[in-house]
PDB file of C-alpha atoms in Angstrom:
ATOM      1  CA  UNK X   1      -5.243  22.679  -8.385  1.00  0.00           C
ATOM      2  CA  UNK X   2      -2.669  20.013  -8.991  1.00  0.00           C
ATOM      3  CA  UNK X   3      -3.898  17.003 -10.908  1.00  0.00           C
ATOM      4  CA  UNK X   4      -2.679  13.449 -10.842  1.00  0.00           C
ATOM      5  CA  UNK X   5      -4.038  11.065 -13.439  1.00  0.00           C
ATOM      6  CA  UNK X   6      -3.944   7.302 -13.185  1.00  0.00           C
ATOM      7  CA  UNK X   7      -4.631   4.708 -15.865  1.00  0.00           C
ATOM      8  CA  UNK X   8      -6.287   2.268 -16.194  1.00  0.00           C
ATOM      9  CA  UNK X   9      -9.152   2.750 -13.755  1.00  0.00           C
ATOM     10  CA  UNK X  10     -10.190  -0.877 -13.948  1.00  0.00           C
ATOM     11  CA  UNK X  11      -8.258  -3.904 -15.059  1.00  0.00           C
ATOM     12  CA  UNK X  12      -9.069  -7.593 -14.994  1.00  0.00           C
ATOM     13  CA  UNK X  13      -6.330 -10.067 -15.745  1.00  0.00           C
ATOM     14  CA  UNK X  14      -5.608 -13.755 -15.556  1.00  0.00           C
ATOM     15  CA  UNK X  15      -3.459 -15.215 -12.843  1.00  0.00           C
ATOM     16  CA  UNK X  16       0.196 -15.272 -13.852  1.00  0.00           C
ATOM     17  CA  UNK X  17       0.054 -12.279 -16.178  1.00  0.00           C
ATOM     18  CA  UNK X  18       1.524  -8.820 -15.592  1.00  0.00           C
ATOM     19  CA  UNK X  19      -0.315  -5.534 -15.370  1.00  0.00           C
ATOM     20  CA  UNK X  20       1.096  -2.021 -15.722  1.00  0.00           C
ATOM     21  CA  UNK X  21      -0.495   0.996 -14.054  1.00  0.00           C
ATOM     22  CA  UNK X  22       0.515   4.511 -15.057  1.00  0.00           C
ATOM     23  CA  UNK X  23       0.506   7.593 -12.874  1.00  0.00           C
ATOM     24  CA  UNK X  24       0.983  11.038 -14.371  1.00  0.00           C
ATOM     25  CA  UNK X  25       1.252  14.472 -12.819  1.00  0.00           C
ATOM     26  CA  UNK X  26      -0.557  16.640 -15.342  1.00  0.00           C
ATOM     27  CA  UNK X  27       0.316  20.202 -14.393  1.00  0.00           C
ATOM     28  CA  UNK X  28       3.358  19.918 -12.186  1.00  0.00           C
ATOM     29  CA  UNK X  29       6.612  18.020 -11.970  1.00  0.00           C
ATOM     30  CA  UNK X  30       6.857  15.347  -9.332  1.00  0.00           C
ATOM     31  CA  UNK X  31      10.300  14.150  -8.348  1.00  0.00           C
ATOM     32  CA  UNK X  32       8.654  11.824  -5.877  1.00  0.00           C
ATOM     33  CA  UNK X  33       5.482   9.810  -6.199  1.00  0.00           C
ATOM     34  CA  UNK X  34       3.982   7.417  -3.713  1.00  0.00           C
ATOM     35  CA  UNK X  35       2.154   4.168  -4.420  1.00  0.00           C
ATOM     36  CA  UNK X  36      -0.496   2.957  -2.022  1.00  0.00           C
ATOM     37  CA  UNK X  37      -2.648  -0.162  -1.926  1.00  0.00           C
ATOM     38  CA  UNK X  38      -6.073  -0.370  -0.356  1.00  0.00           C
ATOM     39  CA  UNK X  39      -7.972  -3.572   0.364  1.00  0.00           C
ATOM     40  CA  UNK X  40     -11.759  -3.421   0.851  1.00  0.00           C
ATOM     41  CA  UNK X  41     -12.802  -1.507   3.951  1.00  0.00           C
ATOM     42  CA  UNK X  42      -9.194  -0.926   4.933  1.00  0.00           C
ATOM     43  CA  UNK X  43      -6.990   2.104   4.849  1.00  0.00           C
ATOM     44  CA  UNK X  44      -4.286   3.063   2.417  1.00  0.00           C
ATOM     45  CA  UNK X  45      -1.056   1.193   2.937  1.00  0.00           C
ATOM     46  CA  UNK X  46       2.111   2.702   1.525  1.00  0.00           C
ATOM     47  CA  UNK X  47       3.836   0.286  -0.829  1.00  0.00           C
ATOM     48  CA  UNK X  48       6.752   2.293  -2.126  1.00  0.00           C
ATOM     49  CA  UNK X  49       8.196   5.708  -2.781  1.00  0.00           C
ATOM     50  CA  UNK X  50       9.024   6.314  -6.408  1.00  0.00           C
ATOM     51  CA  UNK X  51      11.980   8.611  -7.077  1.00  0.00           C
ATOM     52  CA  UNK X  52      12.603  10.105 -10.499  1.00  0.00           C
ATOM     53  CA  UNK X  53      15.800   8.800 -12.007  1.00  0.00           C
ATOM     54  CA  UNK X  54      16.604   6.381  -9.203  1.00  0.00           C
ATOM     55  CA  UNK X  55      15.386   3.172  -7.632  1.00  0.00           C
ATOM     56  CA  UNK X  56      12.169   3.100  -5.704  1.00  0.00           C
ATOM     57  CA  UNK X  57      12.144   2.652  -1.957  1.00  0.00           C
ATOM     58  CA  UNK X  58       9.879  -0.182  -0.854  1.00  0.00           C
ATOM     59  CA  UNK X  59       8.100  -0.567   2.452  1.00  0.00           C
ATOM     60  CA  UNK X  60       8.766  -3.581   4.583  1.00  0.00           C
ATOM     61  CA  UNK X  61       6.895  -6.614   3.326  1.00  0.00           C
ATOM     62  CA  UNK X  62       6.440  -5.342  -0.235  1.00  0.00           C
ATOM     63  CA  UNK X  63       8.259  -7.485  -2.797  1.00  0.00           C
ATOM     64  CA  UNK X  64      10.258  -5.249  -5.107  1.00  0.00           C
ATOM     65  CA  UNK X  65      10.573  -7.973  -7.733  1.00  0.00           C
ATOM     66  CA  UNK X  66       6.830  -8.421  -7.841  1.00  0.00           C
ATOM     67  CA  UNK X  67       5.849  -4.761  -7.826  1.00  0.00           C
ATOM     68  CA  UNK X  68       8.149  -3.076 -10.313  1.00  0.00           C
ATOM     69  CA  UNK X  69       8.225   0.699 -10.139  1.00  0.00           C
ATOM     70  CA  UNK X  70       9.722   2.905 -12.801  1.00  0.00           C
ATOM     71  CA  UNK X  71       9.917   6.705 -12.559  1.00  0.00           C
ATOM     72  CA  UNK X  72      11.638   7.647 -15.779  1.00  0.00           C
ATOM     73  CA  UNK X  73      10.416  11.236 -16.024  1.00  0.00           C
ATOM     74  CA  UNK X  74       9.236  14.036 -13.766  1.00  0.00           C
ATOM     75  CA  UNK X  75       5.628  13.456 -14.749  1.00  0.00           C
ATOM     76  CA  UNK X  76       5.306   9.682 -15.044  1.00  0.00           C
ATOM     77  CA  UNK X  77       5.654   6.761 -12.666  1.00  0.00           C
ATOM     78  CA  UNK X  78       4.549   3.226 -13.476  1.00  0.00           C
ATOM     79  CA  UNK X  79       3.737   0.266 -11.259  1.00  0.00           C
ATOM     80  CA  UNK X  80       3.889  -3.181 -12.830  1.00  0.00           C
ATOM     81  CA  UNK X  81       2.354  -6.070 -10.934  1.00  0.00           C
ATOM     82  CA  UNK X  82       4.237  -9.101 -12.210  1.00  0.00           C
ATOM     83  CA  UNK X  83       2.908 -12.660 -12.188  1.00  0.00           C
ATOM     84  CA  UNK X  84      -0.316 -11.465 -10.620  1.00  0.00           C
ATOM     85  CA  UNK X  85      -2.251 -13.692  -8.253  1.00  0.00           C
ATOM     86  CA  UNK X  86      -5.800 -13.343  -6.928  1.00  0.00           C
ATOM     87  CA  UNK X  87      -4.474 -12.041  -3.605  1.00  0.00           C
ATOM     88  CA  UNK X  88      -3.008  -9.074  -5.510  1.00  0.00           C
ATOM     89  CA  UNK X  89      -6.535  -7.943  -6.316  1.00  0.00           C
ATOM     90  CA  UNK X  90      -6.806  -4.520  -4.730  1.00  0.00           C
ATOM     91  CA  UNK X  91      -7.223  -0.797  -5.285  1.00  0.00           C
ATOM     92  CA  UNK X  92      -3.876   0.750  -6.211  1.00  0.00           C
ATOM     93  CA  UNK X  93      -3.550   4.506  -5.833  1.00  0.00           C
ATOM     94  CA  UNK X  94      -0.665   6.754  -6.738  1.00  0.00           C
ATOM     95  CA  UNK X  95      -0.027  10.160  -5.290  1.00  0.00           C
ATOM     96  CA  UNK X  96       2.323  13.073  -5.647  1.00  0.00           C
ATOM     97  CA  UNK X  97       3.103  16.209  -3.747  1.00  0.00           C
ATOM     98  CA  UNK X  98       2.873  19.512  -5.554  1.00  0.00           C
ATOM     99  CA  UNK X  99       4.509  22.686  -4.329  1.00  0.00           C
ATOM    100  CA  UNK X 100       1.634  23.934  -2.181  1.00  0.00           C
ATOM    101  CA  UNK X 101       1.719  25.669   1.182  1.00  0.00           C
ATOM    102  CA  UNK X 102       0.402  22.616   2.974  1.00  0.00           C
ATOM    103  CA  UNK X 103       2.340  19.970   1.092  1.00  0.00           C
ATOM    104  CA  UNK X 104      -0.676  17.727   0.829  1.00  0.00           C
ATOM    105  CA  UNK X 105      -0.634  14.719  -1.426  1.00  0.00           C
ATOM    106  CA  UNK X 106      -2.733  14.730  -4.564  1.00  0.00           C
ATOM    107  CA  UNK X 107      -4.103  11.348  -5.494  1.00  0.00           C
ATOM    108  CA  UNK X 108      -4.769   9.714  -8.800  1.00  0.00           C
ATOM    109  CA  UNK X 109      -8.173   8.221  -9.463  1.00  0.00           C
ATOM    110  CA  UNK X 110      -7.000   4.777  -8.429  1.00  0.00           C
ATOM    111  CA  UNK X 111      -6.791   1.518 -10.357  1.00  0.00           C
ATOM    112  CA  UNK X 112      -8.913  -1.429  -9.327  1.00  0.00           C
ATOM    113  CA  UNK X 113      -7.130  -4.659 -10.173  1.00  0.00           C
ATOM    114  CA  UNK X 114      -8.983  -7.956 -10.247  1.00  0.00           C
ATOM    115  CA  UNK X 115      -6.937 -11.082 -10.822  1.00  0.00           C
ATOM    116  CA  UNK X 116      -8.927 -14.119 -11.868  1.00  0.00           C
TER     117      UNK X 116
ATOM    118  CA  UNK M   1       6.671   2.503  15.574  1.00  0.00           C
ATOM    119  CA  UNK M   2       3.739   4.169  13.932  1.00  0.00           C
ATOM    120  CA  UNK M   3       0.176   4.058  15.166  1.00  0.00           C
ATOM    121  CA  UNK M   4      -2.775   6.148  14.084  1.00  0.00           C
ATOM    122  CA  UNK M   5      -6.129   5.419  15.697  1.00  0.00           C
ATOM    123  CA  UNK M   6      -9.571   6.602  14.800  1.00  0.00           C
ATOM    124  CA  UNK M   7     -13.046   5.139  15.353  1.00  0.00           C
ATOM    125  CA  UNK M   8     -14.175   2.643  12.767  1.00  0.00           C
ATOM    126  CA  UNK M   9     -17.704   3.898  12.281  1.00  0.00           C
ATOM    127  CA  UNK M  10     -19.911   6.816  13.242  1.00  0.00           C
ATOM    128  CA  UNK M  11     -23.488   7.738  12.468  1.00  0.00           C
ATOM    129  CA  UNK M  12     -25.238  11.092  12.520  1.00  0.00           C
ATOM    130  CA  UNK M  13     -28.297  12.838  11.140  1.00  0.00           C
ATOM    131  CA  UNK M  14     -28.607  15.603   8.601  1.00  0.00           C
ATOM    132  CA  UNK M  15     -27.974  19.048  10.005  1.00  0.00           C
ATOM    133  CA  UNK M  16     -26.101  17.743  13.026  1.00  0.00           C
ATOM    134  CA  UNK M  17     -22.481  18.235  14.064  1.00  0.00           C
ATOM    135  CA  UNK M  18     -20.062  15.323  14.306  1.00  0.00           C
ATOM    136  CA  UNK M  19     -16.519  15.140  15.646  1.00  0.00           C
ATOM    137  CA  UNK M  20     -14.134  12.453  14.423  1.00  0.00           C
ATOM    138  CA  UNK M  21     -11.146  11.921  16.687  1.00  0.00           C
ATOM    139  CA  UNK M  22      -7.679  10.757  15.764  1.00  0.00           C
ATOM    140  CA  UNK M  23      -4.733   9.905  17.992  1.00  0.00           C
ATOM    141  CA  UNK M  24      -1.278   9.263  16.677  1.00  0.00           C
ATOM    142  CA  UNK M  25       2.088   7.967  17.808  1.00  0.00           C
ATOM    143  CA  UNK M  26       4.840   8.426  15.256  1.00  0.00           C
ATOM    144  CA  UNK M  27       8.598   8.752  15.384  1.00  0.00           C
ATOM    145  CA  UNK M  28       8.438  12.224  13.864  1.00  0.00           C
ATOM    146  CA  UNK M  29       5.809  14.817  13.093  1.00  0.00           C
ATOM    147  CA  UNK M  30       5.610  17.251  10.214  1.00  0.00           C
ATOM    148  CA  UNK M  31       1.867  17.687   9.869  1.00  0.00           C
ATOM    149  CA  UNK M  32      -1.501  15.998  10.135  1.00  0.00           C
ATOM    150  CA  UNK M  33      -3.944  15.721   7.271  1.00  0.00           C
ATOM    151  CA  UNK M  34      -7.598  14.820   6.936  1.00  0.00           C
ATOM    152  CA  UNK M  35      -8.914  13.305   3.731  1.00  0.00           C
ATOM    153  CA  UNK M  36     -12.400  12.335   2.606  1.00  0.00           C
ATOM    154  CA  UNK M  37     -12.881   9.186   0.569  1.00  0.00           C
ATOM    155  CA  UNK M  38     -16.088   8.029  -1.059  1.00  0.00           C
ATOM    156  CA  UNK M  39     -16.395   4.346  -1.847  1.00  0.00           C
ATOM    157  CA  UNK M  40     -14.396   3.345  -4.903  1.00  0.00           C
ATOM    158  CA  UNK M  41     -12.830   6.759  -5.300  1.00  0.00           C
ATOM    159  CA  UNK M  42      -9.507   8.317  -4.444  1.00  0.00           C
ATOM    160  CA  UNK M  43      -9.136  10.418  -1.286  1.00  0.00           C
ATOM    161  CA  UNK M  44      -9.620  14.157  -1.497  1.00  0.00           C
ATOM    162  CA  UNK M  45      -7.830  16.633   0.740  1.00  0.00           C
ATOM    163  CA  UNK M  46      -9.819  18.323   3.499  1.00  0.00           C
ATOM    164  CA  UNK M  47      -7.436  19.945   5.935  1.00  0.00           C
ATOM    165  CA  UNK M  48      -3.897  20.280   7.238  1.00  0.00           C
ATOM    166  CA  UNK M  49      -2.594  21.090  10.723  1.00  0.00           C
ATOM    167  CA  UNK M  50       1.025  21.468  11.725  1.00  0.00           C
ATOM    168  CA  UNK M  51       0.665  23.889  14.651  1.00  0.00           C
ATOM    169  CA  UNK M  52      -1.601  23.491  17.665  1.00  0.00           C
ATOM    170  CA  UNK M  53      -5.045  24.933  17.332  1.00  0.00           C
ATOM    171  CA  UNK M  54      -8.098  25.002  15.160  1.00  0.00           C
ATOM    172  CA  UNK M  55      -8.208  25.422  11.399  1.00  0.00           C
ATOM    173  CA  UNK M  56     -11.599  26.293   9.982  1.00  0.00           C
ATOM    174  CA  UNK M  57     -12.628  25.822   6.389  1.00  0.00           C
ATOM    175  CA  UNK M  58     -16.310  26.247   5.716  1.00  0.00           C
ATOM    176  CA  UNK M  59     -18.344  23.468   7.324  1.00  0.00           C
ATOM    177  CA  UNK M  60     -15.192  21.556   8.196  1.00  0.00           C
ATOM    178  CA  UNK M  61     -12.751  22.357  10.989  1.00  0.00           C
ATOM    179  CA  UNK M  62      -9.715  20.468  12.199  1.00  0.00           C
ATOM    180  CA  UNK M  63      -7.940  20.718  15.538  1.00  0.00           C
ATOM    181  CA  UNK M  64      -4.466  19.617  16.572  1.00  0.00           C
ATOM    182  CA  UNK M  65      -2.721  19.142  19.906  1.00  0.00           C
ATOM    183  CA  UNK M  66       0.840  17.994  19.299  1.00  0.00           C
ATOM    184  CA  UNK M  67       1.588  17.444  22.986  1.00  0.00           C
ATOM    185  CA  UNK M  68      -1.335  15.033  23.220  1.00  0.00           C
ATOM    186  CA  UNK M  69      -0.859  13.443  19.809  1.00  0.00           C
ATOM    187  CA  UNK M  70      -4.483  14.227  19.100  1.00  0.00           C
ATOM    188  CA  UNK M  71      -6.559  15.717  16.355  1.00  0.00           C
ATOM    189  CA  UNK M  72     -10.211  15.939  15.481  1.00  0.00           C
ATOM    190  CA  UNK M  73     -12.215  16.753  12.394  1.00  0.00           C
ATOM    191  CA  UNK M  74     -15.444  18.641  13.045  1.00  0.00           C
ATOM    192  CA  UNK M  75     -18.192  18.534  10.462  1.00  0.00           C
ATOM    193  CA  UNK M  76     -21.072  20.973  10.847  1.00  0.00           C
ATOM    194  CA  UNK M  77     -24.474  21.134   9.187  1.00  0.00           C
ATOM    195  CA  UNK M  78     -24.129  17.578   7.989  1.00  0.00           C
ATOM    196  CA  UNK M  79     -25.451  16.675   4.573  1.00  0.00           C
ATOM    197  CA  UNK M  80     -26.193  13.288   3.074  1.00  0.00           C
ATOM    198  CA  UNK M  81     -23.264  13.713   0.706  1.00  0.00           C
ATOM    199  CA  UNK M  82     -20.929  13.816   3.716  1.00  0.00           C
ATOM    200  CA  UNK M  83     -21.428  10.063   4.087  1.00  0.00           C
ATOM    201  CA  UNK M  84     -17.928   8.795   3.366  1.00  0.00           C
ATOM    202  CA  UNK M  85     -14.781   7.507   4.957  1.00  0.00           C
ATOM    203  CA  UNK M  86     -12.607  10.103   6.712  1.00  0.00           C
ATOM    204  CA  UNK M  87      -8.909   9.374   6.867  1.00  0.00           C
ATOM    205  CA  UNK M  88      -6.479  10.838   9.348  1.00  0.00           C
ATOM    206  CA  UNK M  89      -2.879  10.863   8.084  1.00  0.00           C
ATOM    207  CA  UNK M  90       0.464  11.996   9.457  1.00  0.00           C
ATOM    208  CA  UNK M  91       3.711  12.837   7.732  1.00  0.00           C
ATOM    209  CA  UNK M  92       6.805  12.253   9.825  1.00  0.00           C
ATOM    210  CA  UNK M  93       9.228  14.351   7.829  1.00  0.00           C
ATOM    211  CA  UNK M  94       8.911  16.994   5.156  1.00  0.00           C
ATOM    212  CA  UNK M  95       8.545  15.450   1.730  1.00  0.00           C
ATOM    213  CA  UNK M  96       7.827  11.936   2.924  1.00  0.00           C
ATOM    214  CA  UNK M  97       4.707   9.861   2.388  1.00  0.00           C
ATOM    215  CA  UNK M  98       1.597  10.127   4.499  1.00  0.00           C
ATOM    216  CA  UNK M  99       0.868   7.411   7.004  1.00  0.00           C
ATOM    217  CA  UNK M 100      -2.850   6.764   7.134  1.00  0.00           C
ATOM    218  CA  UNK M 101      -5.139   5.631   9.901  1.00  0.00           C
ATOM    219  CA  UNK M 102      -7.740   2.996   9.090  1.00  0.00           C
ATOM    220  CA  UNK M 103     -10.409   5.574   8.434  1.00  0.00           C
ATOM    221  CA  UNK M 104     -13.764   6.377   9.998  1.00  0.00           C
ATOM    222  CA  UNK M 105     -16.866   5.519   8.000  1.00  0.00           C
ATOM    223  CA  UNK M 106     -19.478   8.197   8.588  1.00  0.00           C
ATOM    224  CA  UNK M 107     -23.096   7.488   7.748  1.00  0.00           C
ATOM    225  CA  UNK M 108     -25.445  10.462   7.589  1.00  0.00           C
ATOM    226  CA  UNK M 109     -29.156   9.739   7.684  1.00  0.00           C
ATOM    227  CA  UNK M 110     -32.161  11.951   7.127  1.00  0.00           C
TER     228      UNK M 110
END
């Protein structure tokens, strides 16, 4: 089946620094990828839709200057958390939709960010 | 607006059957998905419904009624490994992101 790989799985950083998370579709091309955030014991909240070759579309309440998304190729999207603060600590998960009959999303392994 | 409701927690015993309900109110509808998520891991796809009726896949079945905005996930012959969070998600238009409910944490005991 389709595989989405995310890196790093865990990252700890100091407050004020920036962290980049990569999301790759390994065996298919993804013109669109989706970035979700999940706080403990809560559901996945859509942050933004990443479109290859164009600007990302952000959900209401998500700061586009803080969460920079780049989708430079059909297999790679990156999320950069800039000037991270402790409240940004969360589980970030990317996903992509392969050409399957059901159109389900395939998820990366997730990246757990802890900001000290 | 968008609203997807499912129970927060459920408990069951090994070998039993459990039904997890989901109701949704969205501006559009292009399919309903169920995902399983173990703690600290990414969600994995379980089922998809776009037409009314029951879809069966092994021990798991999913039902959809579009007129009622209602779905359920049925898990049979429960095993300890089925202890996880079950997420109901809806896509409003083809190709768009999934909107997730808050998830139902299922605890299976022996």
